[in-house]
Every structure is written in C-alpha cells, then in structure tokens.
Coordinates of C-alpha atoms and ligand atoms in Angstrom, one line a residue:
X1 CA 35.1 82.6 383.1
X2 CA 36.3 85.9 381.7
X3 CA 39.2 83.9 380.2
X4 CA 37.1 81.6 378.2
X5 CA 35.0 84.4 376.8
X6 CA 38.1 86.2 375.5
X7 CA 39.1 82.8 373.9
X8 CA 35.9 83.0 371.9
X9 CA 36.7 86.5 370.8
X10 CA 40.0 85.5 369.5
X11 CA 38.8 82.5 367.5
X12 CA 35.4 83.7 366.3
X13 CA 36.5 85.6 363.2
X14 CA 34.0 87.4 361.2
X15 CA 33.4 85.2 358.2
X16 CA 31.8 88.0 356.2
X17 CA 35.0 90.0 356.3
X18 CA 36.6 88.3 353.4
X19 CA 36.4 91.3 351.0
X20 CA 37.9 93.5 353.6
X21 CA 40.6 91.0 354.2
X22 CA 41.2 90.8 350.4
X23 CA 41.8 94.5 350.1
X24 CA 44.1 94.6 353.1
X25 CA 46.0 91.7 351.7
X26 CA 46.5 93.3 348.3
X27 CA 47.7 96.5 350.1
X28 CA 50.2 94.5 352.1
X29 CA 51.5 92.8 348.9
X30 CA 51.7 96.0 346.8
X31 CA 53.1 98.4 349.4
X32 CA 55.3 96.1 351.5
X33 CA 55.8 93.1 349.3
X34 CA 54.3 90.8 352.0
X35 CA 52.5 87.9 350.6
X36 CA 51.1 84.7 352.2
X37 CA 49.6 86.5 355.1
X38 CA 46.1 86.0 356.3
X39 CA 44.2 89.0 357.6
X40 CA 42.1 87.8 360.5
X41 CA 39.5 89.8 362.3
X42 CA 38.8 89.7 366.0
X43 CA 36.2 91.3 368.0
X44 CA 37.6 93.9 370.4
X45 CA 37.0 93.2 374.1
X46 CA 35.7 96.7 374.5
X47 CA 32.9 97.6 372.0
X48 CA 34.0 101.2 372.0
X49 CA 37.1 100.0 370.1
X50 CA 35.1 99.2 367.0
X51 CA 33.3 96.3 365.4
X52 CA 36.4 94.4 364.5
X53 CA 40.2 94.6 364.8
X54 CA 43.1 92.9 363.1
X55 CA 46.7 92.5 364.5
X56 CA 48.0 91.7 361.0
X57 CA 50.3 94.8 361.0
X58 CA 52.0 93.5 364.1
X59 CA 52.3 90.0 362.6
X60 CA 54.0 91.0 359.4
X61 CA 56.2 93.9 360.6
X62 CA 59.3 91.8 360.7
X63 CA 58.7 90.3 357.2
X64 CA 58.1 93.8 355.8
X65 CA 61.0 95.4 357.6
X66 CA 58.8 98.2 358.7
X67 CA 57.3 99.3 362.0
X68 CA 53.9 97.9 362.8
X69 CA 52.5 101.5 363.0
X70 CA 53.6 102.3 359.5
X71 CA 51.9 99.2 358.1
X72 CA 48.8 99.9 360.2
X73 CA 48.6 103.5 358.9
X74 CA 48.6 102.2 355.3
X75 CA 45.9 99.7 356.1
X76 CA 43.8 102.3 357.7
X77 CA 44.1 104.4 354.5
X78 CA 43.1 101.5 352.3
X79 CA 40.3 100.3 354.5
X80 CA 38.8 103.8 355.0
X81 CA 38.1 103.8 351.2
X82 CA 35.9 100.7 351.5
X83 CA 32.2 101.5 351.2
X84 CA 31.3 99.2 354.1
X85 CA 33.6 100.9 356.5
X86 CA 32.6 104.0 358.4
X87 CA 35.8 104.6 360.2
X88 CA 39.2 102.9 360.6
X89 CA 41.9 103.7 363.2
X90 CA 45.3 102.6 364.4
X91 CA 45.2 101.5 368.0
X92 CA 48.0 100.6 370.4
X93 CA 51.2 99.4 369.0
X94 CA 49.7 98.6 365.6
X95 CA 46.2 97.2 365.7
X96 CA 43.7 98.3 363.1
X97 CA 40.2 98.9 364.5
X98 CA 37.3 99.3 362.1
X99 CA 33.7 100.4 362.5
X100 CA 31.2 99.2 359.9
X101 CA 28.5 101.3 358.4
X102 CA 25.0 100.6 359.7
X103 CA 24.0 99.3 356.3
X104 CA 26.8 96.8 356.2
X105 CA 26.0 95.6 359.6
X106 CA 22.3 95.1 358.9
X107 CA 23.1 93.4 355.6
X108 CA 25.0 90.7 357.4
X109 CA 22.1 89.7 359.6
X110 CA 21.1 87.2 357.0
X111 CA 24.2 85.2 357.8
X112 CA 23.0 84.8 361.4
X113 CA 19.7 83.5 360.1
X114 CA 21.4 80.9 358.0
X115 CA 23.7 79.9 360.8
X116 CA 20.6 78.8 362.7
X117 CA 19.6 76.4 360.0
X118 CA 21.3 73.0 359.9
X119 CA 23.4 72.5 356.7
X120 CA 22.4 69.7 354.4
X121 CA 24.5 66.6 355.2
X122 CA 27.5 66.2 352.9
X123 CA 26.7 62.5 352.1
X124 CA 29.6 62.1 349.7
X125 CA 32.1 63.2 352.3
X126 CA 33.8 60.5 354.5
X127 CA 32.0 60.3 357.9
X128 CA 33.3 61.5 361.2
X129 CA 32.8 59.0 364.0
X130 CA 32.1 60.3 367.5
X131 CA 32.2 57.7 370.2
X132 CA 30.8 58.6 373.6
X133 CA 29.0 57.5 376.8
X134 CA 30.4 53.9 376.6
X135 CA 29.3 52.8 380.1
X136 CA 30.2 49.4 381.5
X137 CA 27.0 47.5 381.8
X138 CA 25.6 45.6 384.8
X139 CA 25.9 48.8 386.9
X140 CA 23.6 51.8 387.0
X141 CA 25.0 54.9 385.3
X142 CA 27.0 57.0 387.7
X143 CA 27.0 60.8 387.7
X144 CA 30.4 60.8 386.1
X145 CA 28.9 59.2 383.0
X146 CA 27.2 62.4 382.2
X147 CA 30.5 63.9 381.1
X148 CA 31.3 61.7 378.2
X149 CA 27.6 61.4 377.4
X150 CA 26.8 65.1 377.0
X151 CA 30.2 66.3 375.8
X152 CA 30.0 63.7 373.1
X153 CA 26.4 64.3 372.1
X154 CA 26.9 68.1 371.9
X155 CA 29.9 67.5 369.6
X156 CA 27.9 65.2 367.5
X157 CA 25.1 67.8 367.3
X158 CA 27.4 70.6 366.2
X159 CA 29.1 68.4 363.7
X160 CA 25.7 67.4 362.2
X161 CA 24.5 71.0 362.3
X162 CA 27.5 72.0 360.2
X163 CA 26.7 69.4 357.6
X164 CA 29.4 66.8 358.5
X165 CA 28.4 63.3 357.7
X166 CA 28.4 62.2 361.4
X167 CA 28.1 58.7 362.9
X168 CA 27.6 58.3 366.6
X169 CA 28.5 55.1 368.5
X170 CA 28.0 53.9 372.0
X171 CA 30.9 51.5 372.7
X172 CA 29.4 49.7 375.6
X173 CA 31.6 47.9 378.1
X174 CA 29.7 44.6 377.8
X175 CA 32.4 42.0 377.8
X176 CA 35.1 40.9 380.2
X177 CA 35.8 39.0 383.4
X178 CA 33.3 41.0 385.4
X179 CA 30.5 39.0 383.8
X180 CA 32.1 35.8 385.0
X181 CA 32.2 37.3 388.5
X182 CA 28.6 38.4 388.3
X183 CA 27.5 35.0 387.3
X184 CA 29.3 33.4 390.2
X185 CA 27.8 36.0 392.6
X186 CA 24.3 35.4 391.3
X187 CA 24.7 31.6 391.7
X188 CA 26.1 32.0 395.2
X189 CA 24.0 34.8 396.7
X190 CA 21.3 35.6 394.2
X191 CA 17.8 35.7 395.6
X192 CA 15.9 35.7 392.3
X193 CA 16.5 34.7 388.7
X194 CA 18.5 37.2 386.7
X195 CA 15.8 38.4 384.4
X196 CA 13.8 39.8 387.3
X197 CA 16.8 41.6 388.8
X198 CA 17.1 45.3 388.8
X199 CA 20.4 47.1 388.1
X200 CA 20.6 47.8 391.8
X201 CA 20.4 44.1 392.6
X202 CA 23.2 43.4 390.1
X203 CA 25.3 46.2 391.6
X204 CA 24.8 44.7 395.1
X205 CA 25.9 41.3 393.9
X206 CA 29.0 42.7 392.2
X207 CA 29.9 44.7 395.4
X208 CA 29.4 41.5 397.5
X209 CA 31.7 39.6 395.2
X210 CA 34.4 42.1 395.8
X211 CA 33.9 42.0 399.5
X212 CA 33.9 38.2 399.7
X213 CA 36.9 37.7 397.5
X214 CA 39.1 39.3 400.1
X215 CA 38.5 36.2 402.3
X216 CA 38.1 33.7 399.6
X217 CA 40.5 34.2 396.7
X218 CA 39.2 31.1 394.9
X219 CA 36.2 33.2 393.9
X220 CA 38.5 35.1 391.6
X221 CA 39.4 31.9 389.7
X222 CA 35.7 30.8 389.6
X223 CA 34.9 34.2 388.0
X224 CA 37.6 33.8 385.4
X225 CA 36.5 30.3 384.7
X226 CA 32.9 31.4 384.2
X227 CA 33.9 34.1 381.8
X228 CA 36.0 31.6 379.9
X229 CA 32.9 29.4 379.6
X230 CA 30.9 32.4 378.5
X231 CA 33.4 33.1 375.8
X232 CA 33.2 29.6 374.6
X233 CA 29.5 29.9 374.2
X234 CA 28.0 28.1 377.2
X235 CA 24.3 28.5 376.5
X236 CA 23.2 29.2 380.1
X237 CA 25.9 31.8 380.6
X238 CA 25.0 33.4 377.3
X239 CA 21.4 33.6 378.4
X240 CA 22.5 35.1 381.7
X241 CA 24.7 37.7 379.9
X242 CA 21.9 38.6 377.5
X243 CA 19.6 39.3 380.4
X244 CA 22.2 41.5 382.1
X245 CA 22.6 43.4 378.8
X246 CA 18.8 43.8 378.4
X247 CA 18.3 45.0 382.0
X248 CA 21.0 47.6 381.7
X249 CA 19.9 48.9 378.3
X250 CA 16.4 49.3 379.5
X251 CA 17.3 51.4 382.5
X252 CA 19.9 53.3 380.5
X253 CA 17.5 54.2 377.8
X254 CA 15.3 56.1 380.2
X255 CA 18.3 58.3 381.2
X256 CA 19.3 58.8 377.6
X257 CA 15.8 59.9 376.8
X258 CA 15.9 62.4 379.6
X259 CA 19.2 63.8 378.4
X260 CA 18.3 63.8 374.7
X261 CA 21.0 61.3 373.8
X262 CA 20.8 59.2 370.7
X263 CA 23.2 56.9 368.9
X264 CA 23.4 55.5 365.4
X265 CA 25.0 52.4 366.6
X266 CA 25.3 50.7 370.0
X267 CA 28.1 48.3 369.5
X268 CA 29.7 47.1 372.7
X269 CA 32.9 45.3 373.2
X270 CA 31.2 42.0 372.8
X271 CA 30.5 42.8 369.2
X272 CA 34.3 42.4 368.5
X273 CA 34.6 39.0 370.2
X274 CA 35.0 37.2 366.8
X275 CA 36.9 40.1 365.2
X276 CA 40.1 40.0 367.3
X277 CA 41.8 36.9 366.0
X278 CA 42.6 38.3 362.6
X279 CA 44.2 41.4 364.2
X280 CA 46.2 39.2 366.6
X281 CA 47.4 37.2 363.6
X282 CA 48.3 40.3 361.6
X283 CA 50.2 41.8 364.5
X284 CA 52.2 38.6 365.0
X285 CA 53.0 38.3 361.3
X286 CA 54.1 41.9 361.1
X287 CA 56.3 41.4 364.1
X288 CA 54.4 44.2 365.9
X289 CA 53.2 41.9 368.6
X290 CA 56.0 40.0 370.3
X291 CA 56.3 37.5 373.1
X292 CA 56.5 39.0 376.6
X293 CA 56.7 37.7 380.1
X294 CA 55.1 34.3 380.6
X295 CA 54.0 34.0 377.0
X296 CA 51.8 37.1 376.9
X297 CA 51.7 39.0 373.6
X298 CA 52.9 42.6 373.9
X299 CA 53.7 45.7 371.9
X300 CA 56.8 47.7 372.7
X301 CA 57.1 51.4 371.9
X302 CA 60.0 53.6 370.9
X303 CA 62.1 55.0 373.7
X304 CA 61.2 58.6 373.0
X305 CA 57.5 57.8 373.3
X306 CA 58.1 57.1 377.0
X307 CA 55.4 54.5 377.1
X308 CA 55.5 51.1 378.9
X309 CA 54.8 48.1 376.7
X310 CA 51.2 47.2 376.3
X311 CA 49.7 43.7 376.6
X312 CA 47.6 42.6 373.7
X313 CA 46.9 39.0 374.8
X314 CA 47.4 37.9 378.4
X315 CA 49.6 34.9 379.3
X316 CA 46.5 32.7 379.8
X317 CA 45.4 33.5 376.3
X318 CA 42.7 36.0 377.3
X319 CA 42.1 39.1 375.2
X320 CA 41.6 42.4 376.8
X321 CA 40.2 45.9 376.5
X322 CA 43.1 47.0 374.1
X323 CA 42.6 43.9 371.9
X324 CA 39.0 44.9 371.4
X325 CA 39.9 48.5 370.7
X326 CA 42.3 47.3 368.0
X327 CA 39.6 45.2 366.4
X328 CA 37.2 48.1 366.7
X329 CA 39.4 50.4 364.7
X330 CA 39.9 47.8 361.9
X331 CA 36.1 47.2 361.7
X332 CA 35.3 50.9 361.6
X333 CA 37.9 51.6 359.0
X334 CA 36.7 48.8 356.7
X335 CA 33.0 49.3 357.1
X336 CA 32.4 53.0 357.8
X337 CA 35.6 54.4 356.1
X338 CA 35.7 57.5 358.3
X339 CA 37.9 60.5 358.0
X340 CA 38.1 60.8 361.7
X341 CA 37.3 59.0 364.9
X342 CA 36.9 60.9 368.2
X343 CA 36.8 59.0 371.5
X344 CA 35.2 61.1 374.2
X345 CA 36.8 59.4 377.3
X346 CA 38.1 60.3 380.7
X347 CA 41.6 61.7 380.9
X348 CA 42.5 58.7 383.1
X349 CA 42.6 56.6 379.9
X350 CA 45.2 58.8 378.2
X351 CA 47.9 56.1 378.2
X352 CA 45.5 53.5 376.8
X353 CA 44.7 55.7 373.9
X354 CA 48.3 56.7 373.3
X355 CA 49.2 53.1 373.2
X356 CA 46.3 52.2 371.0
X357 CA 47.1 54.9 368.5
X358 CA 50.8 54.1 368.4
X359 CA 50.0 50.4 367.9
X360 CA 47.7 50.9 364.9
X361 CA 50.3 53.2 363.4
X362 CA 52.9 50.4 363.8
X363 CA 50.5 48.0 362.1
X364 CA 50.6 50.2 359.1
X365 CA 46.9 50.6 358.6
X366 CA 45.5 53.3 356.4
X367 CA 44.1 55.4 359.3
X368 CA 41.7 58.2 359.7
X369 CA 42.5 61.0 362.1
X370 CA 42.3 59.5 365.6
X371 CA 41.6 61.8 368.6
X372 CA 41.1 61.2 372.3
X373 CA 38.8 64.0 373.4
X374 CA 39.7 64.1 377.1
X375 CA 37.9 65.5 380.0
X376 CA 38.7 66.0 383.7
X377 CA 36.8 65.1 386.9
X378 CA 33.6 66.4 388.1
X379 CA 33.0 67.1 391.8
X380 CA 30.2 68.7 393.8
X381 CA 30.6 71.9 395.8
X382 CA 27.9 70.5 398.0
X383 CA 29.4 67.8 400.3
X384 CA 26.1 66.0 400.7
X385 CA 26.5 64.8 397.1
X386 CA 29.7 63.0 397.8
X387 CA 29.5 59.3 398.2
X388 CA 30.7 56.9 400.8
X389 CA 33.6 54.6 399.7
X390 CA 32.4 51.9 397.3
X391 CA 29.1 53.6 396.5
X392 CA 28.3 55.3 393.3
X393 CA 26.3 58.5 393.0
X394 CA 23.7 57.5 390.5
X395 CA 23.0 59.8 387.6
X396 CA 19.3 59.2 388.0
X397 CA 19.5 60.4 391.5
X398 CA 21.3 63.6 390.5
X399 CA 18.7 64.3 387.8
X400 CA 15.9 63.7 390.2
X401 CA 17.6 66.0 392.7
X402 CA 17.9 68.6 390.0
X403 CA 14.2 68.3 389.2
X404 CA 13.3 68.7 392.9
X405 CA 15.5 71.7 393.3
X406 CA 14.2 73.3 390.1
X407 CA 10.7 73.0 391.5
X408 CA 11.7 74.8 394.6
X409 CA 13.3 77.6 392.6
X410 CA 10.2 77.9 390.4
X411 CA 7.9 78.2 393.5
X412 CA 10.2 80.8 395.0
X413 CA 9.9 83.0 392.0
X414 CA 6.1 83.0 392.2
X415 CA 4.4 85.1 389.6
X416 CA 7.7 85.9 387.9
X417 CA 7.6 82.5 386.2
X418 CA 4.7 81.5 384.1
X419 CA 4.1 78.1 382.8
X420 CA 1.2 75.7 382.0
X421 CA 3.1 72.7 383.2
X422 CA 5.3 73.2 386.3
X423 CA 6.5 69.6 386.3
X424 CA 7.7 69.7 382.8
X425 CA 9.4 73.1 383.3
X426 CA 11.1 71.7 386.4
X427 CA 12.4 68.8 384.3
X428 CA 13.7 71.1 381.6
X429 CA 15.3 73.4 384.1
X430 CA 16.9 70.6 386.2
X431 CA 18.2 68.7 383.2
X432 CA 19.5 72.0 381.7
X433 CA 21.1 73.0 384.9
X434 CA 23.1 69.8 385.2
X435 CA 24.1 69.6 381.6
X436 CA 25.0 73.3 381.3
X437 CA 26.9 73.0 384.5
X438 CA 29.1 70.5 382.7
X439 CA 29.3 72.0 379.3
X440 CA 30.0 75.5 380.3
X441 CA 33.3 74.5 381.9
X442 CA 36.5 73.8 380.0
X443 CA 36.4 70.0 379.6
X444 CA 40.1 69.7 380.0
X445 CA 40.0 70.9 383.6
X446 CA 38.5 69.3 386.7
X447 CA 35.0 70.8 387.1
X448 CA 33.2 71.8 390.2
X449 CA 29.4 71.6 390.1
X450 CA 27.5 74.0 392.3
X451 CA 23.7 73.6 392.7
X452 CA 23.1 77.3 393.5
X453 CA 25.1 78.5 390.6
X454 CA 23.6 75.9 388.2
X455 CA 20.0 76.9 389.1
X456 CA 20.5 80.7 389.4
X457 CA 18.4 83.0 387.3
X458 CA 21.1 85.6 386.7
X459 CA 24.4 83.8 386.3
X460 CA 26.1 81.7 383.7
X461 CA 23.4 79.0 383.9
X462 CA 20.7 77.1 382.0
X463 CA 17.8 78.9 383.7
X464 CA 19.2 82.3 382.7
X465 CA 19.5 81.1 379.1
X466 CA 16.0 79.5 379.2
X467 CA 14.5 82.6 380.8
X468 CA 16.1 85.0 378.3
X469 CA 14.8 82.8 375.4
X470 CA 11.3 82.9 376.8
X471 CA 11.5 86.6 377.4
X472 CA 12.5 87.2 373.7
X473 CA 9.8 84.8 372.4
X474 CA 7.1 86.6 374.4
X475 CA 8.2 90.0 373.0
X476 CA 8.0 88.7 369.4
X477 CA 4.6 87.3 370.2
X478 CA 3.3 90.5 371.7
X479 CA 4.7 92.4 368.7
X480 CA 2.3 90.5 366.5
X481 CA 4.9 89.1 364.1
X482 CA 7.8 90.4 362.1
X483 CA 7.8 93.2 359.6
X484 CA 10.5 93.5 356.9
X485 CA 13.5 95.6 358.1
X486 CA 13.6 99.0 356.6
X487 CA 16.9 100.7 356.4
X488 CA 17.9 102.4 359.6
X489 CA 20.1 105.5 359.9
X490 CA 21.9 104.7 363.0
X491 CA 22.2 102.1 365.7
X492 CA 22.1 102.6 369.5
X493 CA 25.1 101.4 371.4
X494 CA 23.1 98.4 372.7
X495 CA 21.7 97.5 369.3
X496 CA 25.1 97.5 367.9
X497 CA 26.3 95.3 370.8
X498 CA 23.7 92.6 370.2
X499 CA 24.1 92.7 366.5
X500 CA 27.9 92.2 366.8
X501 CA 27.4 89.3 369.2
X502 CA 24.8 87.7 366.9
X503 CA 27.3 87.9 364.1
X504 CA 29.7 85.8 366.0
X505 CA 27.4 82.8 366.0
X506 CA 28.6 81.0 362.9
X507 CA 32.2 81.4 363.9
X508 CA 31.6 80.1 367.4
X509 CA 29.9 76.9 366.0
X510 CA 32.9 76.3 363.8
X511 CA 35.3 76.9 366.7
X512 CA 33.4 74.5 368.9
X513 CA 33.5 71.8 366.2
X514 CA 37.2 72.3 365.3
X515 CA 38.4 72.3 368.9
X516 CA 35.8 69.9 370.3
X517 CA 35.2 72.3 373.1
X518 CA 31.5 72.8 374.0
X519 CA 32.2 75.5 376.5
X520 CA 33.0 77.9 373.6
X521 CA 29.3 77.7 372.6
X522 CA 28.0 77.7 376.2
X523 CA 29.9 80.8 377.1
X524 CA 28.9 82.5 373.9
X525 CA 25.2 81.9 374.6
X526 CA 25.7 83.4 378.1
X527 CA 27.3 86.5 376.5
X528 CA 24.5 86.8 374.1
X529 CA 22.0 86.7 376.9
X530 CA 23.8 89.4 378.9
X531 CA 24.1 91.6 375.8
X532 CA 20.4 91.1 374.9
X533 CA 19.2 91.8 378.4
X534 CA 21.3 94.9 378.7
X535 CA 19.7 96.0 375.4
X536 CA 16.3 95.1 376.7
X537 CA 16.9 97.2 379.8
X538 CA 18.1 100.2 378.0
X539 CA 16.2 100.5 374.7
X540 CA 12.4 100.4 374.4
X541 CA 11.3 97.7 372.0
X542 CA 7.5 97.5 371.6
X543 CA 7.1 101.1 372.6
X544 CA 9.7 102.4 370.2
X545 CA 8.8 104.3 367.0
X546 CA 9.1 102.8 363.6
X547 CA 11.5 101.8 362.0
X548 CA 13.3 101.2 365.3
X549 CA 10.5 99.1 366.6
X550 CA 10.5 96.6 363.7
X551 CA 14.3 96.4 363.8
X552 CA 14.3 95.7 367.5
X553 CA 11.7 93.0 367.2
X554 CA 13.9 91.4 364.5
X555 CA 16.9 91.5 366.7
X556 CA 14.8 90.0 369.5
X557 CA 13.6 87.2 367.2
X558 CA 17.1 86.4 365.9
X559 CA 18.4 86.3 369.5
X560 CA 15.7 83.8 370.4
X561 CA 16.6 81.7 367.3
X562 CA 20.3 81.7 368.1
X563 CA 19.7 80.8 371.8
X564 CA 17.4 77.9 370.7
X565 CA 19.8 76.6 368.1
X566 CA 22.7 76.8 370.5
X567 CA 20.8 75.3 373.4
X568 CA 19.6 72.4 371.2
X569 CA 23.2 71.7 370.2
X570 CA 24.1 71.5 373.9
X571 CA 21.1 69.1 374.4
X572 CA 19.3 71.7 376.5
X573 CA 15.6 72.6 375.9
X574 CA 14.5 76.2 376.0
X575 CA 10.8 76.8 376.6
X576 CA 8.8 79.4 374.7
X577 CA 7.2 80.6 377.9
X578 CA 8.3 80.6 381.5
Ligands
LIG1 N1 33.8 51.4 378.8 C1 35.0 52.1 379.1 C2 35.0 52.5 380.5 O1 34.0 52.7 381.1 C3 35.2 53.2 378.2 C4 35.3 52.9 376.7 C5 36.0 53.9 375.9 N2 36.1 53.6 374.5 C6 36.9 52.9 373.9 N3 36.8 52.7 372.6 N4 37.9 52.3 374.6 O2 36.1 52.7 381.1

C-alpha cells in the first residue's frame, strides 16, 4: 500500500513547474556546462519538506564534475530569485526542496479544474485499440472475468479522458471445437431446444460432456466432427451456434450494464473465420510458416527468444486461437490503422502473446505498438467464496453478494448514512467495492479480495471514496454555492496539503495512461480522501471567516470534482448524498 503511494509521488510531476525547470536548466548549463538534463519535480513524502523537490543535482553531479551539494546550492540561489518561490533549500545529500508562494499555489488551481474536464478527442490522431473482457461464450461469466473487464474499461476511460482517439473491442471467444462438443451434448442429453436454454443449462451440458468423455472417447471425435460441419456452414449447426451466441450476449449485457462496461465493437473469433486463409498463404509464401510434425504448419523462433515453436494450422487442417489472432491483427491494422493495440489478458497467456507478436514481426507487417497488459490471479480471503472443483464462481453471484453485504453495512450505520433509495445505494456500493477491490491493487501481482476491507468505511475502499465525495458535496450545497476566490495571505497546513494533492491529479491520470496501471489512480483518490478528511477534521469550513470560508468551499468543491472524475474513470459511481 505505502509502496504504491510513493510510486505515485515519484511519477506525478508537477506539470506547471516548467518555468521553474527552465530556469534551473539554464543555471545548470551556464554554471556547470551541463546540458540535456531534464529537471523533474517530485512531491516530498513529508509535506514539511516543501511543495516539491528535485534530485537533479544528484543526477548530474558526475557530468558536471562537482559535488551534488555544490550544484544544489547554486540551484537554490537561482530558484530563490523566482517570484513564485517563497523558499528553497538544500536537503540531504543534494535534493533541492522548494516552497511556493500562496499566490502561485492558488493560481495553479485552474489546472485541477481543467484536469476534470475530458479533452476533446484528437480525431486526426491514429487510434489506440484497447481489447478487454473477451469471455468465451456458452458459459456464464466467472468472477475472474471481472479483471480484464474493469482493468480494460478503466484504461479505455482514462485514454478517452485524455483525448486519445480510443477504440474498444470485445474479442469474444465464440469459435472453436467447444461448440461442436456442445452441439453433441445437446443432442444427446438436452432436455429442451437450445433457444430456450439458459447459460446454466449450457454450462451443465458442457460439464456433462467432459465427464462422459472420460468413459467414451468417441465423443471427442463426434465433437470435432460437429465443429468441422459448423465451419463448413451446416445450416442447423449455424442456427444452433447463433442461439448460443444470443443467449450468452443477453446475459452478459446485464452484467456489463451493472459494471458500466461498453464496447465500440464486439468482434469475436468467429468474425475472422474467413480472414485466416490469406494470412496462412502469406506466411507460407514468406517462409515464416513451415511444415512441422505430421503436416502441421508451425512457426519457429530464434534460439535467444527461448520460445517453443507455435502451431498455426493443426495437422488435420484446423485453424486455432493463434491463427485467429494473426488474422485479427491484420484486419485491425488495415481497417482501423491504430498506433497501438493493448490486449488486457491474464498473465497465463504470456507465451501466446509473445509468440503472436514475434510471428507478426517475422511476417514483416507495418505494425502498431503491441502490448500485452497482463494481470495476476484474484482470490478471496473468505473461504466460503472458493469453489468446488469444476465449478465456476459466477460474477453475477459475486455482485449479488456484494449488494447484499452493502445493504447490511448501510443498515448497521443507521442514521449516519442518508439516502432516498437504499437499494440503489447498495448496488453502487457493492459494485464499487468489488471493482475498487480489483483496481486498487497492482494488476501485475496476484490479488486477494477481502469483503470486510472492500466494504469498510474508513479504509482504502470504494465506500470511503463514496462517503467522502458525498460529504464534500453536502458541504458545497450547505454553503449555498461558490464565491470567487479572493486572494488569501496564508494557507493552513491542511489547506496546503489538500491543495498539493489536488495539483497531482493531472499527472496521475497521465501516469495511469502511460503505464496502464489503474491502481495509480485508485491509490491517489484514497490519498486525496485522507488528506481532505484530515483537513475537514482540523479546519472549520462553513464556520470560518471570509475569505477563508470561500476558499475552503472551493477546495471542497474541487475535491468532490476530482473524486467524481477519478471514480468515473474507474467505472465506480459516487453518490451526491449518502
Ligand atoms: N477468449 C480468450 C480466453 O478467454 C481471451 C482472448 C484474448 N484476446 C486475444 N486477442 N487473444 O482465454
């Protein structure tokens, strides 16, 4: 936890510091002959060390042939002369810490306001494609699907917010031998026609198939045969497949609505059925696809890459997952012409994506930036949420459980929570708790989900965020609106703290977008809530005298806006009242 917050501090440079950077840079060039060095500002961990600090003296000491302290001394001298700086000091082995004037700090508040407004889409810029969710159909969504789904959606949201031309795609797993197996199972054991089946019925059939195949291996062949017929266009099998797709999509949509998930395109693997042959031909012609064991078509990779060969077409002529992914890239490159494609997919598929990216490189295509945005596993601290072997824990059940638990929490808090619609609040809190529980953790690590933590009112959780937002909103409402900010002579320690944290917002959004790490934003919002609440507990707001009162209402209003903007990006709703 602490670790990830310090990560934010390192990356979230103050964007408005460019003039200060410029004067430091010229001093470095003139006095020490050091050019080509970027002066970056970090926020000190301890607010008593100033509003910002730069390690640049340490970074260029070697180049300059001087001690870091000597360089830092010179920078302090130059920076102290700047009108926006109240005080500059050397700290430690050669850090330069600065304190801004109250005026300068307040002037920069406008940048926070504009960071809350979505930038206009840069239409003429090549799009970035973000692909996420991608469930395999004919099964209910399992709880693990929430990872790709909300990580991907939040990355798409931040990308759009920052004005990137963003295209989102749900690459459904809607093709492959499993449909042949399902068709066989339905024919053998189905009790009703497919179009009146629920997803649970389909899952049951699928599970039954896998059980029966252990005693009757011919079922496997029957399944493969049925899929072959489906591929060849058998009308009955096509109809069956379409029904399965429709049933799945319908149920999935309810969950996507609940989670605030939208896609520009839903293009499953089946979409590429007729787009694979040209790729296969091209690979063969270019000598990239070669004959492997038993007549399969394979790709081999260089020794240093340490990857086993990948199959592109199986010995029996069947195409596979990788073949469809190759066709997918070609299609996207030629129709959407993206500058980047991000695949938000489980770390278990790392080898697949390495092989895919290496293969398209070998094919010599003009490629966008390709990135596999990995994530680890999610498990529950609560053992009752673990599943018996072969069963899936359904996402819907987890969201229902979250709703139920949120209701209990609301009732426990009694008068402290005010709402006109308890059920709606429980849904917002429950959905928020689950989503925030995922997005507040470093996606690259395995995550542990803990109900008590996720629904707590005073921890790093969605309810804490939601409650802080509602508190800030109610203060602004009671204040009867916003007055213009008059100049203020000095800031209290807590005002300064909140102000400094607010000023990080734009940098945090850019960091999240650049690194594809939603927890940077989640942890920042938590930090803002803590800072705001400590300000609220220490400084009077509505009872303060002017001009402090107006200023504090402004800070409160901006805090609410930043919390709402950030929560929206994370797909979480924050109520105005609770
Ligand atoms: N449907 C796949 C699965 O559930 C994930 C698809 C990932 N995307 C891709 N382009 N391969 O395992």
